[in-house]
Every structure is written in structure tokens, then in C-alpha cells.
Tab-separated table of C-alpha atoms in Angstrom:
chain	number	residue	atom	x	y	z
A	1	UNK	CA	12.952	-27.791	-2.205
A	2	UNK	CA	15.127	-25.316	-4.473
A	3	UNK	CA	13.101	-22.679	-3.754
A	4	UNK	CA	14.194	-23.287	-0.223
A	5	UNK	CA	17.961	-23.510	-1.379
A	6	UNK	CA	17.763	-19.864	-3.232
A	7	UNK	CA	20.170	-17.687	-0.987
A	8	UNK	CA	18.717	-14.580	-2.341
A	9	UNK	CA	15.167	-14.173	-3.830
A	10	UNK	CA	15.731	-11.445	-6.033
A	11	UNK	CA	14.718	-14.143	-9.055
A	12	UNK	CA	18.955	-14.002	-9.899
A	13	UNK	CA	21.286	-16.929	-9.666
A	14	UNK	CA	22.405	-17.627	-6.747
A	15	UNK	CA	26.175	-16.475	-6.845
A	16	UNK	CA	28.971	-18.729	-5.823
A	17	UNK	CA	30.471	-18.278	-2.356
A	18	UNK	CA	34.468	-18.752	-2.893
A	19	UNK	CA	36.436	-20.124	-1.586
A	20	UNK	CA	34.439	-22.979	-1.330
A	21	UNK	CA	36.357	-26.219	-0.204
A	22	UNK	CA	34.125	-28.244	-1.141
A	23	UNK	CA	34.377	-27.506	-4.482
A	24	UNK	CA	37.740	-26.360	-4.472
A	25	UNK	CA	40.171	-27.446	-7.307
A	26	UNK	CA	43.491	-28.711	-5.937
A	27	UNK	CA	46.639	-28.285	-7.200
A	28	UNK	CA	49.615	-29.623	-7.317
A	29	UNK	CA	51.768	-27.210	-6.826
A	30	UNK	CA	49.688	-25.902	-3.375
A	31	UNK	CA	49.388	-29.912	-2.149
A	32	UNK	CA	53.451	-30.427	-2.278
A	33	UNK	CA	54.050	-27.229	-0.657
A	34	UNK	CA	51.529	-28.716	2.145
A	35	UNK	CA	52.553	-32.057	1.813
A	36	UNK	CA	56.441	-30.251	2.670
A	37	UNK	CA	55.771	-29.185	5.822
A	38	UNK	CA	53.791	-31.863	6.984
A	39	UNK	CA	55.903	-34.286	5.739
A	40	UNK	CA	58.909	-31.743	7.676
A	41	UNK	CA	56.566	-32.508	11.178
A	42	UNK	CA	56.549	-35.697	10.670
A	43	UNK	CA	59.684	-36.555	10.044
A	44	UNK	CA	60.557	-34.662	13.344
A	45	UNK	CA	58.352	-37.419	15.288
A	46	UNK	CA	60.275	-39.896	13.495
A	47	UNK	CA	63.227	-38.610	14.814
A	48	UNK	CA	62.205	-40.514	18.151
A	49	UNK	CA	62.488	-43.922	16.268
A	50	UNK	CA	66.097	-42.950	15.515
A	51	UNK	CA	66.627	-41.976	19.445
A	52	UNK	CA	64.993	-45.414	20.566
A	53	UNK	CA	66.977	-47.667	18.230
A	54	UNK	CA	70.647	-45.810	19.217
A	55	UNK	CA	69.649	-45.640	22.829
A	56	UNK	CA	69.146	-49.296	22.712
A	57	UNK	CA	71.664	-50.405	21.052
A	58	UNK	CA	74.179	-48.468	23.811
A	59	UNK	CA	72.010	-49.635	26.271
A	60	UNK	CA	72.744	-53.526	25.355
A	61	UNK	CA	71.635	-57.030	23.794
A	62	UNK	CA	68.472	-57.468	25.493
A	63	UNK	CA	66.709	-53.676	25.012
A	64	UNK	CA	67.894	-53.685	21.247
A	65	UNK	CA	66.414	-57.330	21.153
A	66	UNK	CA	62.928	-55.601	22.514
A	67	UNK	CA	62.816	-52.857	20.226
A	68	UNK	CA	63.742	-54.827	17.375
A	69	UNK	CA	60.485	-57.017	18.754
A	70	UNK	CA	58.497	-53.953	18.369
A	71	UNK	CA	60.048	-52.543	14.585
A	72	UNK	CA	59.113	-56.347	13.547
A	73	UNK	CA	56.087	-56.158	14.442
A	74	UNK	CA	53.468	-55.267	11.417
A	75	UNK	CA	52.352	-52.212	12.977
A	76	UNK	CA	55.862	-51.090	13.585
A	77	UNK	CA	56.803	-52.120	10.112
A	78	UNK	CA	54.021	-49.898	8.698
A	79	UNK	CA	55.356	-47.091	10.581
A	80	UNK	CA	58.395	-47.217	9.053
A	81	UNK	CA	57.301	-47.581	5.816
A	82	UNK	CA	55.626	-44.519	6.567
A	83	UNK	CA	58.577	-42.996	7.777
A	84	UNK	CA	60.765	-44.145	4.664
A	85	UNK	CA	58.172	-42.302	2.379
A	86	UNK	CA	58.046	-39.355	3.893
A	87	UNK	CA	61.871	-38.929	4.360
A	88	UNK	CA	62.168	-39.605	0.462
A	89	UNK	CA	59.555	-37.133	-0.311
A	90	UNK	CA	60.826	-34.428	1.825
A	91	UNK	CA	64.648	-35.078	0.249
A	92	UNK	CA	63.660	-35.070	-3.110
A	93	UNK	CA	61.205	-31.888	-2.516
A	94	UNK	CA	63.914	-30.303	-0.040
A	95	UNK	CA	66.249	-30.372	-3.599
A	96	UNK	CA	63.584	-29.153	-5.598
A	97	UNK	CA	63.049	-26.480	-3.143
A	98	UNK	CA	67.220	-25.721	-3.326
A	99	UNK	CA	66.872	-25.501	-7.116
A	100	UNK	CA	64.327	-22.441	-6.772
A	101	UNK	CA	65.876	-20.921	-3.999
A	102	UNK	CA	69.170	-20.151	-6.701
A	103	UNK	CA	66.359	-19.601	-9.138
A	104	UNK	CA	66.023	-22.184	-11.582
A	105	UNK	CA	62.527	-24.094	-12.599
A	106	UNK	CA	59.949	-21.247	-11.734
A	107	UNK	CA	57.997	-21.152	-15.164
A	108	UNK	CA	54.895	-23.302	-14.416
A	109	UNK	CA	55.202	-26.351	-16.663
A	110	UNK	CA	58.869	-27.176	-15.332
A	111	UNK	CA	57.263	-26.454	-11.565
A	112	UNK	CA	54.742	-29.348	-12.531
A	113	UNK	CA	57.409	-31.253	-14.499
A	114	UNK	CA	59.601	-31.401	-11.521
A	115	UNK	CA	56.244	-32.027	-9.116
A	116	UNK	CA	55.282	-35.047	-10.506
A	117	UNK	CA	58.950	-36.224	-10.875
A	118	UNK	CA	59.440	-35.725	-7.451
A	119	UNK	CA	56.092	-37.847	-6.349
A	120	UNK	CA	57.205	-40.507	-8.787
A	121	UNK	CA	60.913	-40.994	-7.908
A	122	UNK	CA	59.907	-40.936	-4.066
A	123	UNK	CA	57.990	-43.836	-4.300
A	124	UNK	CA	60.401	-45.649	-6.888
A	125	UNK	CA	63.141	-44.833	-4.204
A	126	UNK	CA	60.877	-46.151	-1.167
A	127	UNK	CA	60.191	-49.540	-2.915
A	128	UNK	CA	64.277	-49.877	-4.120
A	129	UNK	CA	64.672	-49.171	-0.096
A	130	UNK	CA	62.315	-52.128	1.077
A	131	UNK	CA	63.513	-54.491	-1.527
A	132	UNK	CA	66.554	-53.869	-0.364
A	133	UNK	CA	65.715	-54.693	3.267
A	134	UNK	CA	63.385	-57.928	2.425
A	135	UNK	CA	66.087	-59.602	0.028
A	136	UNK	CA	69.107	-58.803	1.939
B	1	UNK	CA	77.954	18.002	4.786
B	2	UNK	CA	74.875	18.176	6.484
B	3	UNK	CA	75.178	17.774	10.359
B	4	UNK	CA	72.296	16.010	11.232
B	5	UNK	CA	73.302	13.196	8.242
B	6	UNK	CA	73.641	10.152	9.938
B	7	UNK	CA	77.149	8.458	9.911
B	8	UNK	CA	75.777	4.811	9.471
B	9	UNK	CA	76.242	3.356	6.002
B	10	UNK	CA	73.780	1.804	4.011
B	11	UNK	CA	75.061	-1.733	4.636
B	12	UNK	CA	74.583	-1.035	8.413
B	13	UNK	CA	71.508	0.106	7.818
B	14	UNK	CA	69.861	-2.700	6.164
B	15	UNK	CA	71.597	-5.428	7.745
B	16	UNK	CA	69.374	-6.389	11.429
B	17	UNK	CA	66.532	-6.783	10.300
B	18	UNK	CA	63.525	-8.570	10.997
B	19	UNK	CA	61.871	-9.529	14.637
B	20	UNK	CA	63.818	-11.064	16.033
B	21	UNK	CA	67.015	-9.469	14.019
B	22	UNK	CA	68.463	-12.976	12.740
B	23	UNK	CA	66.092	-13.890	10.045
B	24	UNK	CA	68.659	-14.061	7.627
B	25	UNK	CA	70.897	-16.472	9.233
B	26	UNK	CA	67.837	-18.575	10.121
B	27	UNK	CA	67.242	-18.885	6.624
B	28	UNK	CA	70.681	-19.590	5.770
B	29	UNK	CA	71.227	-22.468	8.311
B	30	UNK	CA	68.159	-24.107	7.422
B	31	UNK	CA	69.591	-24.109	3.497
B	32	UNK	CA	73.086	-25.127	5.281
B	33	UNK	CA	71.738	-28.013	7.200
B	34	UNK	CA	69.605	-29.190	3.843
B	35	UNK	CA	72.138	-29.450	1.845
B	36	UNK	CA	73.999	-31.284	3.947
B	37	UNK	CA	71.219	-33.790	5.157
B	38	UNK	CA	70.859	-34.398	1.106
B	39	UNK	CA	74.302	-36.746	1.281
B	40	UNK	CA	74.073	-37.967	5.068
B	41	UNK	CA	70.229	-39.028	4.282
B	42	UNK	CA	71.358	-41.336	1.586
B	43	UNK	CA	73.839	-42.934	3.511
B	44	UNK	CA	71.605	-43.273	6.355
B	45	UNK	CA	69.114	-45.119	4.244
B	46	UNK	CA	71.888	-47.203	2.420
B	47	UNK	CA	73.393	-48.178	5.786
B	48	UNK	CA	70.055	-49.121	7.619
B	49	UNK	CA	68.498	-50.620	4.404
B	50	UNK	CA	71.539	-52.921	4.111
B	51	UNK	CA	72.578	-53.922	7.550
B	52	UNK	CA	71.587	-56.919	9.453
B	53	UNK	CA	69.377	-55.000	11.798
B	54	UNK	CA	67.602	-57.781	13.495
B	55	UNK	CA	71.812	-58.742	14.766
B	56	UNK	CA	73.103	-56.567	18.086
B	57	UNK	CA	76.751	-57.242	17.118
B	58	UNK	CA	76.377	-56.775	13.756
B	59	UNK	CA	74.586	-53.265	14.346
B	60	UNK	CA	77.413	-52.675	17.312
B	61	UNK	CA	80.313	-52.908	14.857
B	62	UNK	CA	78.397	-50.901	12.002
B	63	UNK	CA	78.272	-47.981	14.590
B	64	UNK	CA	81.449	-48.181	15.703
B	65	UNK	CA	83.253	-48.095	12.516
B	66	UNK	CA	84.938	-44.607	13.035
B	67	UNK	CA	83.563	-43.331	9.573
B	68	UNK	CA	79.932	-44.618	9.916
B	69	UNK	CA	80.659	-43.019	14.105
B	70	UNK	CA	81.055	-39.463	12.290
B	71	UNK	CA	78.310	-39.271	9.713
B	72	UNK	CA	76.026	-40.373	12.314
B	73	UNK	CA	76.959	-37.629	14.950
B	74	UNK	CA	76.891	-35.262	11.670
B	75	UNK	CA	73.759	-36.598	10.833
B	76	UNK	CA	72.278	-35.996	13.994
B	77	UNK	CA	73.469	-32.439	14.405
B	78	UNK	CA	72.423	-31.838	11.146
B	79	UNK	CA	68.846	-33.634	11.668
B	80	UNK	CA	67.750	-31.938	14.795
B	81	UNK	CA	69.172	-28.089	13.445
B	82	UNK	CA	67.402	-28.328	10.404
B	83	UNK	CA	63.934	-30.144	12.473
B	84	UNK	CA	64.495	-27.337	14.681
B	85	UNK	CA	64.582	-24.445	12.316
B	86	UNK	CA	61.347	-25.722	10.049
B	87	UNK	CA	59.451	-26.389	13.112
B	88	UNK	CA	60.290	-22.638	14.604
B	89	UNK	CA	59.125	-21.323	10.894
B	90	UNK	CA	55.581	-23.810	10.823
B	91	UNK	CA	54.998	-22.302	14.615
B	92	UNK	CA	55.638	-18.801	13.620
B	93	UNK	CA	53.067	-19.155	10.733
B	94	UNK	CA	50.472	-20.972	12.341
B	95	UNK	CA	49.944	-19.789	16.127
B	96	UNK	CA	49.139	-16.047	16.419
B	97	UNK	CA	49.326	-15.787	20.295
B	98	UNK	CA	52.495	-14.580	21.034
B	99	UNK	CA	53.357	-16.152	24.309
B	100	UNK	CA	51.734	-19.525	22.738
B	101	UNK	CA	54.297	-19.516	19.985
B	102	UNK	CA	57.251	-18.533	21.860
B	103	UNK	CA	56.128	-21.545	24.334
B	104	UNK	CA	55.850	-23.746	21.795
B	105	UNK	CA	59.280	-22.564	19.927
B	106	UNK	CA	60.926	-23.002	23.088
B	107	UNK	CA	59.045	-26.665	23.894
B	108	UNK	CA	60.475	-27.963	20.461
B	109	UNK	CA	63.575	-26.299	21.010
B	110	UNK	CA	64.068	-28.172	24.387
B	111	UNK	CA	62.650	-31.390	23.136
B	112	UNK	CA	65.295	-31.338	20.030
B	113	UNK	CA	68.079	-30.739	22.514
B	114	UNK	CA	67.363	-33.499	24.448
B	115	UNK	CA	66.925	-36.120	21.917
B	116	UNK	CA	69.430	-34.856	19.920
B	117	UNK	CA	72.104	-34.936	23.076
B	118	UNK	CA	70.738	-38.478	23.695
B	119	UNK	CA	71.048	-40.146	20.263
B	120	UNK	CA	74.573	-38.229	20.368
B	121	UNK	CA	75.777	-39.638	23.782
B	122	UNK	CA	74.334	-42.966	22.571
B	123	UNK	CA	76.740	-43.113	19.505
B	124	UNK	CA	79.971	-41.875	21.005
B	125	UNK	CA	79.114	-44.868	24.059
B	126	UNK	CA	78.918	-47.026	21.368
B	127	UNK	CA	82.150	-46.221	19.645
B	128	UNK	CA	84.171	-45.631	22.538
């Protein structure tokens, strides 16, 4: 069975093949970057939900009531919680973002300081949000 | 001095680059438009997360309030720019075909203008 594995059969370890993704250790720094843009994407779908709820409120009482149906709905209220996240995330990455672009936090241990602040105070700021929203 | 020197100056020289000869405004706007989606996206949140959304005339007269009327047309300019501009850059580095990616640019260019005109038009009925 291993002999069958050996890539070469020179009787030398088999080398490593990188990058393997498999394998691959993630890192923070890459995954936000990542997480930026596709949190940017998304948040340009989500622009639709903003579209739907203005169009029917000018429309009148009884689209608004519809879509309001829909946005109550558990699904619908999952997709905004999605929505909610990202939009936090992308804010409070978008500033961190700002901050390097005039050139302040590059060193590597305020880049991960600022990281995980960012993850942290997106999700404290998502659940202040829906408190907000239930308790009103 | 040397005739065959040419007569442009350095500044005209350097400025115009890139493909497509605006890179550097791109870039600029999409700052522009961040910054100022950092304020309007907090109000946004703090309006929605606040307001009796489930009640049509509540959510009329939060619209039309003339103040709330201009941060959301702001916020809707600046929302669709900005969307605009990051999508153009996540195109440009993703799809190598270059008629695909101008298609593409120019889909999400078309479908931002048309939402964006519609949630527009949809405030300024409400308010007026």
C-alpha cells in the first residue's frame, strides 16, 4: 500500500508538492482580504433587498404589506441577518482598509491586532443591531 | 537646448496612465464613496434597526422626513458608485477574456444604474 503511494522510487522521501490546499495553513490576514471582496459581492446582491423594500413602499399599503410578509418570514429573516453581518464586516474592514491606505498599522502584529478586532466588533455590532430590532 | 527634447513636462508625462487612462480616479472615488458610506451606513442601520418596519405609515413618514429623504438619496448614490467600482476591480482580476470582462463590467454597470435610478425615483415619490 505505501509502496504504491511512493511518487518517485529512487528510495528518497517523497517531496512535498506545494501549494497543497489540502494542507494549506490559512491565515488571517489572506481570509479577510477574501472574506472583503466577497463580502463587497454580496453586499451588492443585497442591494436588491434595499430596491424591493423602497419600491414598495412608493408603490403602496398592500405591496409593502407583501414584502414585509416575505422579510418576516424565517427564511427572509435569515437573509438579513446575513446581510447585517456582512455589511458590518465590510464597514469595519472598509476602515481598516482606509487606515493602511494613509499608512498606518502595516507591521504584522497590529495587522492581526486590528484583524481580530474587526471580526469581533462585527459580530458585537450585528447582535446590538438585532436586539435592537426584537426589543423595540 | 536640444531640438529633438520633448516640450512635455514631467507631470504631463506621468499623469494618463494605466489601460484604460483613469486608474487613478477610479481609485480615488472608490476611497471617496467609502468614506462616505462609513457615516450614511450607520445611520442606515440605526434608522432601519429602530423603526416600526412592519407599519406602512410609520415607514412613509420616516422617508419623507426631508433629512432622512437626503441621506437616503446620498446613500444610494454613494452605495451603487462604490458597488460599482469594487465589482469593475473583482471582474478585472478574475476574468481574463477580454470581451468577457468588458461584458460583464458593462452588465453590472447597467444593472447598478437601474436599481440605483429605481430605489432613487422610489424615494423622491415618496417625499414628494
Amino acid at each position: 500500500m505505501s509502496d504504491s503511494l511512493k511518487i518517485n522510487n529512487s528510495g528518497s522521501k517523497p517531496r512535498p508538492l506545494s501549494p497543497h490546499l489540502q494542507v494549506y495553513k490559512w491565515q488571517l490576514t489572506s481570509l479577510m482580504s477574501i472574506g472583503h471582496r466577497a463580502s463587497g459581492i454580496a453586499l451588492s446582491l443585497g442591494t436588491f433587498l434595499i430596491v424591493i423594500w423602497l419600491v414598495a413602499l412608493a408603490a403602496g399599503p398592500e405591496l409593502f404589506s407583501y414584502v414585509h410578509q416575505v422579510i418576516s418570514h424565517w427564511f427572509g429573516q435569515f437573509i438579513l441577518l446575513g446581510f447585517s453581518v456582512m455589511l458590518f464586516y465590510h464597514l469595519l474592514n472598509g476602515i481598516r482598509h482606509l487606515s493602511w491606505d494613509l499608512g498606518y498599522g502595516f507591521d504584522i502584529s497590529t495587522v492581526y491586532k486590528t484583524g481580530y478586532a474587526v471580526l469581533v466588533a462585527s459580530l458585537i455590532l450585528t447582535s446590538i443591531t438585532w436586539l435592537t430590532v426584537w426589543f423595540n | 537646448m536640444d531640438k529633438n527634447k520633448s516640450m512635455t513636462s514631467p507631470l504631463k508625462s506621468a499623469k494618463g496612465l494605466g489601460s484604460a487612462k483613469h486608474g487613478l480616479s477610479h481609485w480615488i472615488a472608490q476611497r471617496v464613496t467609502a468614506i462616505a458610506l462609513v457615516p450614511l451606513t450607520i445611520w442606515f442601520v440605526s434608522l432601519i434597526a429602530f423603526m416600526k418596519s412592519s407599519n406602512y405609515e410609520s415607514a412613509i413618514e420616516t422617508v419623507s422626513n426631508p433629512l432622512n429623504a437626503t441621506l437616503f438619496l446620498l446613500l444610494i448614490i454613494a452605495t451603487f458608485w462604490h458597488a460599482q467600482l469594487g465589482l469593475q476591480v473583482v471582474i478585472e482580476d478574475y476574468i481574463a477574456n477580454k470581451m468577457t470582462r468588458m461584458t460583464l463590467i458593462i452588465i453590472t454597470k447597467f444593472i447598478l444604474a437601474i436599481i440605483g435610478v429605481l430605489s432613487a425615483l422610489s424615494v423622491l415619490r415618496i417625499v414628494l
